[in-house]
Amino acid sequence: MMTFPRTVSLLAAVSLSLSGFPASADTPGDLSDLVGARGSSGENEMISRGYYNHHTAEADDGKYSYWWNQSKKKCARVLTSDGRYEKIKAVSASDCGQKGSDGDKTAAIAIGAAALIGVAALASKSHHRGDRDYDTRGTADFERGYRDGLYSHAYYNYGRSDAYSDGYSAGVKERGYQTPYRDGYSHNAGYNPYSGYQDVVGHSNDRADSMLRDRGYVYLGKDETGGGHERTYWHAASRQCISVRTSSGNVVDAHSIKARNCR
C-alpha cells in the first residue's frame, strides 16, 4: 500500500516531468527535478537543498540567477522564463564569486584572465559569454570588452579580437538592463548587426510594413490597443524584437522590446 508522503512525492515528480522543460545533461543531479517548476516554488526548494542566491541578472531570454551551495562547493545557474525554471546548469564557482576547487578549470581561467588585465575578479558571468569556451587570453579580451561596454568607454579593440567584440556587445546590453527607464532592449555594438526601424513612424501601416520586411524583419502578429494595434516584428540576424503601434492607419510609435516577446 502506497503511503501518503510517497504519493505526494510521486505526483510532484509526474507534474514536473510533464512541464515541458526537460532537464539537460549538464543539469546538476540534485536539481534536475526542479526544471519546469514555478519560480517561487523553485526558489524555496533551492534554499531547502542548501543553496543561496548569489545574484540575479536580466537577459533577453529571461532572468538568470546564480546559486551557491557551500557544503557541496557548487554553483548552479537557473534560467527563469515565463515564471518557470526553464534551465538549470552547473557552472564555475567563479560565477558565484568563489575560488572553486583545484579541478575547476573554468575558475582557473577566470583567475588567470583577471590577472592579465589587472582586476580582482571578472565582472562578466557565464551567460554573458554564452557559455563559450574561451582560453585565458580570450576570456581576458572578452572581459576587457565587457567592462568597456558596460561602463560606456570607447570601443578599443586593438587586437581585432572577436572575444573583445563579443564582450563589448554583452557589456552594452547589460548596461541597458541596468537602466530600464531607457529604451534598453536594442543595444548592439562591436561586430553585431543592427537594423534601424524608428523611421517608420509617420508612415502608413502598409508602407511601414514594407520598409521593415525589406530590412529583414518578420511580422509576428498584432494585439488590439485603444484605437489601434500593437504590431510585433522580429529580426533574426540582429536579434531585435520591436513593437510598432498604429492608429488611424498610420504608425505613431516604434520601440524595441525584450527578445523573449518574439519567441
GROMACS .gro file of C-alpha atoms in nm:
model
  263
    1MET     CA    1   0.000   0.000   0.000
    2MET     CA    2   0.145   0.341  -0.102
    3THR     CA    3   0.191   0.584   0.189
    4PHE     CA    4   0.064   0.942   0.170
    5PRO     CA    5   0.410   1.111   0.160
    6ARG     CA    6   0.522   0.876  -0.116
    7THR     CA    7   0.204   0.952  -0.312
    8VAL     CA    8   0.265   1.327  -0.285
    9SER     CA    9   0.627   1.287  -0.399
   10LEU     CA   10   0.522   1.075  -0.694
   11LEU     CA   11   0.256   1.326  -0.802
   12ALA     CA   12   0.508   1.610  -0.776
   13ALA     CA   13   0.759   1.421  -0.988
   14VAL     CA   14   0.494   1.343  -1.251
   15SER     CA   15   0.384   1.708  -1.253
   16LEU     CA   16   0.739   1.827  -1.317
   17SER     CA   17   0.803   1.563  -1.582
   18LEU     CA   18   0.501   1.689  -1.776
   19SER     CA   19   0.605   2.053  -1.752
   20GLY     CA   20   0.760   2.066  -2.099
   21PHE     CA   21   1.108   2.164  -1.975
   22PRO     CA   22   1.326   1.851  -1.989
   23ALA     CA   23   1.647   1.856  -1.786
   24SER     CA   24   1.966   1.866  -1.994
   25ALA     CA   25   2.274   1.651  -1.945
   26ASP     CA   26   2.459   1.929  -1.760
   27THR     CA   27   2.180   1.989  -1.508
   28PRO     CA   28   2.305   1.907  -1.153
   29GLY     CA   29   2.156   1.575  -1.042
   30ASP     CA   30   2.026   1.716  -0.715
   31LEU     CA   31   1.831   1.987  -0.902
   32SER     CA   32   1.710   1.806  -1.216
   33ASP     CA   33   1.357   1.762  -1.079
   34LEU     CA   34   1.320   2.141  -1.047
   35VAL     CA   35   1.333   2.207  -1.422
   36GLY     CA   36   0.984   2.326  -1.511
   37ALA     CA   37   0.896   2.428  -1.155
   38ARG     CA   38   0.731   2.762  -1.087
   39GLY     CA   39   0.980   3.030  -0.989
   40SER     CA   40   0.861   3.078  -0.629
   41SER     CA   41   0.841   2.703  -0.564
   42GLY     CA   42   1.182   2.652  -0.721
   43GLU     CA   43   1.341   2.918  -0.503
   44ASN     CA   44   1.202   2.759  -0.186
   45GLU     CA   45   1.335   2.420  -0.297
   46MET     CA   46   1.679   2.562  -0.378
   47ILE     CA   47   1.702   2.708  -0.028
   48SER     CA   48   1.584   2.387   0.137
   49ARG     CA   49   1.857   2.197  -0.050
   50GLY     CA   50   2.133   2.417   0.081
   51TYR     CA   51   2.166   2.677  -0.198
   52TYR     CA   52   2.156   3.053  -0.151
   53ASN     CA   53   2.102   3.311  -0.422
   54HIS     CA   54   2.427   3.491  -0.505
   55HIS     CA   55   2.281   3.730  -0.763
   56THR     CA   56   2.023   3.761  -1.042
   57ALA     CA   57   2.057   3.929  -1.382
   58GLU     CA   58   1.818   4.020  -1.663
   59ALA     CA   59   1.872   3.882  -2.014
   60ASP     CA   60   1.690   3.861  -2.347
   61ASP     CA   61   1.556   3.513  -2.275
   62GLY     CA   62   1.456   3.565  -1.911
   63LYS     CA   63   1.630   3.604  -1.577
   64TYR     CA   64   1.949   3.426  -1.478
   65SER     CA   65   2.002   3.357  -1.108
   66TYR     CA   66   2.320   3.211  -0.964
   67TRP     CA   67   2.301   2.984  -0.659
   68TRP     CA   68   2.586   2.869  -0.438
   69ASN     CA   69   2.589   2.554  -0.224
   70GLN     CA   70   2.857   2.595   0.041
   71SER     CA   71   2.866   2.233   0.159
   72LYS     CA   72   2.892   2.094  -0.195
   73LYS     CA   73   3.109   2.380  -0.328
   74LYS     CA   74   2.882   2.404  -0.632
   75CYS     CA   75   2.743   2.697  -0.831
   76ALA     CA   76   2.419   2.647  -1.024
   77ARG     CA   77   2.274   2.885  -1.283
   78VAL     CA   78   1.896   2.897  -1.324
   79LEU     CA   79   1.717   3.048  -1.623
   80THR     CA   80   1.364   3.155  -1.533
   81SER     CA   81   1.136   3.227  -1.828
   82ASP     CA   82   0.761   3.292  -1.823
   83GLY     CA   83   0.757   3.229  -1.448
   84ARG     CA   84   0.917   2.882  -1.460
   85TYR     CA   85   1.261   2.729  -1.422
   86GLU     CA   86   1.346   2.661  -1.786
   87LYS     CA   87   1.710   2.554  -1.749
   88ILE     CA   88   1.944   2.470  -1.461
   89LYS     CA   89   2.315   2.439  -1.536
   90ALA     CA   90   2.621   2.364  -1.325
   91VAL     CA   91   2.870   2.650  -1.379
   92SER     CA   92   3.207   2.756  -1.247
   93ALA     CA   93   3.243   2.853  -0.883
   94SER     CA   94   3.375   3.189  -1.004
   95ASP     CA   95   3.023   3.272  -1.132
   96CYS     CA   96   2.916   3.266  -0.766
   97GLY     CA   97   3.213   3.472  -0.653
   98GLN     CA   98   3.401   3.169  -0.518
   99LYS     CA   99   3.752   3.037  -0.583
  100GLY     CA  100   3.641   2.684  -0.664
  101SER     CA  101   3.828   2.357  -0.629
  102ASP     CA  102   4.168   2.275  -0.775
  103GLY     CA  103   3.998   2.089  -1.058
  104ASP     CA  104   3.776   2.380  -1.163
  105LYS     CA  105   3.937   2.463  -1.496
  106THR     CA  106   3.693   2.744  -1.576
  107ALA     CA  107   3.763   2.914  -1.243
  108ALA     CA  108   4.138   2.886  -1.306
  109ILE     CA  109   4.096   3.050  -1.648
  110ALA     CA  110   3.888   3.329  -1.490
  111ILE     CA  111   4.157   3.395  -1.229
  112GLY     CA  112   4.427   3.399  -1.497
  113ALA     CA  113   4.223   3.631  -1.721
  114ALA     CA  114   4.157   3.872  -1.434
  115ALA     CA  115   4.529   3.883  -1.360
  116LEU     CA  116   4.607   3.958  -1.726
  117ILE     CA  117   4.402   4.277  -1.723
  118GLY     CA  118   4.481   4.371  -1.363
  119VAL     CA  119   4.142   4.326  -1.193
  120ALA     CA  120   4.046   4.133  -0.882
  121ALA     CA  121   3.775   3.922  -1.046
  122LEU     CA  122   3.571   3.901  -1.364
  123ALA     CA  123   3.259   4.117  -1.382
  124SER     CA  124   3.105   3.909  -1.662
  125LYS     CA  125   2.931   3.579  -1.595
  126SER     CA  126   2.887   3.262  -1.799
  127HIS     CA  127   2.554   3.370  -1.951
  128HIS     CA  128   2.715   3.693  -2.074
  129ARG     CA  129   2.976   3.482  -2.254
  130GLY     CA  130   2.712   3.249  -2.397
  131ASP     CA  131   2.897   2.957  -2.233
  132ARG     CA  132   3.175   2.997  -2.489
  133ASP     CA  133   3.493   2.806  -2.407
  134TYR     CA  134   3.749   3.086  -2.428
  135ASP     CA  135   4.106   3.026  -2.321
  136THR     CA  136   4.273   3.261  -2.073
  137ARG     CA  137   4.363   3.519  -2.339
  138GLY     CA  138   4.017   3.506  -2.497
  139THR     CA  139   3.848   3.538  -2.158
  140ALA     CA  140   4.067   3.840  -2.078
  141ASP     CA  141   3.976   4.002  -2.412
  142PHE     CA  142   3.606   3.934  -2.353
  143GLU     CA  143   3.624   4.080  -2.002
  144ARG     CA  144   3.805   4.392  -2.122
  145GLY     CA  145   3.540   4.443  -2.389
  146TYR     CA  146   3.260   4.371  -2.143
  147ARG     CA  147   3.383   4.632  -1.898
  148ASP     CA  148   3.437   4.889  -2.175
  149GLY     CA  149   3.080   4.839  -2.298
  150LEU     CA  150   2.928   4.825  -1.951
  151TYR     CA  151   3.094   5.147  -1.836
  152SER     CA  152   3.046   5.342  -2.161
  153HIS     CA  153   3.414   5.350  -2.256
  154ALA     CA  154   3.520   5.382  -2.620
  155TYR     CA  155   3.539   5.067  -2.832
  156TYR     CA  156   3.911   4.987  -2.827
  157ASN     CA  157   3.968   4.652  -2.995
  158TYR     CA  158   4.336   4.698  -3.076
  159GLY     CA  159   4.387   4.325  -3.133
  160ARG     CA  160   4.086   4.282  -3.364
  161SER     CA  161   3.967   4.016  -3.123
  162ASP     CA  162   3.627   3.854  -3.172
  163ALA     CA  163   3.619   3.789  -2.798
  164TYR     CA  164   3.662   4.160  -2.722
  165SER     CA  165   3.383   4.246  -2.966
  166ASP     CA  166   3.152   3.985  -2.810
  167GLY     CA  167   3.236   4.121  -2.467
  168TYR     CA  168   3.172   4.481  -2.566
  169SER     CA  169   2.832   4.391  -2.708
  170ALA     CA  170   2.744   4.195  -2.392
  171GLY     CA  171   2.853   4.490  -2.176
  172VAL     CA  172   2.641   4.738  -2.372
  173LYS     CA  173   2.339   4.507  -2.338
  174GLU     CA  174   2.396   4.470  -1.965
  175ARG     CA  175   2.415   4.848  -1.932
  176GLY     CA  176   2.073   4.864  -2.097
  177TYR     CA  177   1.928   4.614  -1.849
  178GLN     CA  178   2.068   4.817  -1.560
  179THR     CA  179   1.898   5.133  -1.692
  180PRO     CA  180   1.543   5.003  -1.753
  181TYR     CA  181   1.399   5.355  -1.762
  182ARG     CA  182   1.559   5.387  -2.107
  183ASP     CA  183   1.482   5.204  -2.431
  184GLY     CA  184   1.734   4.937  -2.329
  185TYR     CA  185   1.650   4.633  -2.538
  186SER     CA  186   1.817   4.707  -2.870
  187HIS     CA  187   2.176   4.776  -2.768
  188ASN     CA  188   2.412   4.636  -3.029
  189ALA     CA  189   2.782   4.701  -3.052
  190GLY     CA  190   3.108   4.553  -3.175
  191TYR     CA  191   3.065   4.337  -3.482
  192ASN     CA  192   2.697   4.265  -3.415
  193PRO     CA  193   2.446   4.366  -3.684
  194TYR     CA  194   2.179   4.626  -3.621
  195SER     CA  195   1.877   4.722  -3.828
  196GLY     CA  196   1.702   5.058  -3.792
  197TYR     CA  197   1.327   5.089  -3.752
  198GLN     CA  198   1.232   5.421  -3.592
  199ASP     CA  199   1.197   5.600  -3.925
  200VAL     CA  200   0.873   5.408  -3.992
  201VAL     CA  201   0.691   5.645  -3.755
  202GLY     CA  202   0.457   5.868  -3.955
  203HIS     CA  203   0.422   5.628  -4.247
  204SER     CA  204   0.109   5.433  -4.332
  205ASN     CA  205   0.075   5.080  -4.193
  206ASP     CA  206   0.138   4.920  -4.533
  207ARG     CA  207   0.441   5.139  -4.609
  208ALA     CA  208   0.593   5.076  -4.266
  209ASP     CA  209   0.538   4.701  -4.301
  210SER     CA  210   0.709   4.704  -4.642
  211MET     CA  211   1.005   4.902  -4.507
  212LEU     CA  212   1.058   4.662  -4.218
  213ARG     CA  213   1.027   4.349  -4.430
  214ASP     CA  214   1.283   4.488  -4.675
  215ARG     CA  215   1.527   4.522  -4.383
  216GLY     CA  216   1.481   4.161  -4.275
  217TYR     CA  217   1.210   4.197  -4.013
  218VAL     CA  218   0.944   3.929  -3.988
  219TYR     CA  219   0.589   4.021  -3.884
  220LEU     CA  220   0.471   3.804  -3.592
  221GLY     CA  221   0.124   3.937  -3.520
  222LYS     CA  222  -0.072   4.217  -3.357
  223ASP     CA  223  -0.277   4.300  -3.049
  224GLU     CA  224  -0.567   4.540  -3.018
  225THR     CA  225  -0.496   4.864  -2.833
  226GLY     CA  226  -0.712   5.166  -2.762
  227GLY     CA  227  -0.797   5.291  -3.112
  228GLY     CA  228  -0.525   5.096  -3.292
  229HIS     CA  229  -0.291   4.797  -3.294
  230GLU     CA  230   0.041   4.689  -3.146
  231ARG     CA  231   0.237   4.500  -3.413
  232THR     CA  232   0.539   4.282  -3.327
  233TYR     CA  233   0.837   4.224  -3.560
  234TRP     CA  234   1.149   4.009  -3.523
  235HIS     CA  235   1.490   4.049  -3.689
  236ALA     CA  236   1.676   3.717  -3.655
  237ALA     CA  237   2.021   3.834  -3.765
  238SER     CA  238   2.042   4.115  -3.509
  239ARG     CA  239   1.806   3.956  -3.252
  240GLN     CA  240   1.592   4.269  -3.244
  241CYS     CA  241   1.234   4.247  -3.129
  242ILE     CA  242   1.030   4.562  -3.191
  243SER     CA  243   0.679   4.685  -3.126
  244VAL     CA  244   0.509   4.912  -3.379
  245ARG     CA  245   0.200   5.099  -3.258
  246THR     CA  246  -0.053   5.215  -3.516
  247SER     CA  247  -0.354   5.442  -3.503
  248SER     CA  248  -0.595   5.550  -3.778
  249GLY     CA  249  -0.391   5.364  -4.039
  250ASN     CA  250  -0.054   5.523  -3.953
  251VAL     CA  251   0.244   5.434  -3.733
  252VAL     CA  252   0.258   5.655  -3.422
  253ASP     CA  253   0.536   5.479  -3.230
  254ALA     CA  254   0.811   5.218  -3.277
  255HIS     CA  255   1.031   5.089  -2.997
  256SER     CA  256   1.239   4.786  -2.905
  257ILE     CA  257   1.117   4.525  -2.656
  258LYS     CA  258   1.273   4.219  -2.498
  259ALA     CA  259   1.368   3.943  -2.739
  260ARG     CA  260   1.164   3.687  -2.547
  261ASN     CA  261   0.849   3.874  -2.657
  262CYS     CA  262   0.925   3.748  -3.007
  263ARG     CA  263   0.952   3.381  -2.909
   0.00000   0.00000   0.00000
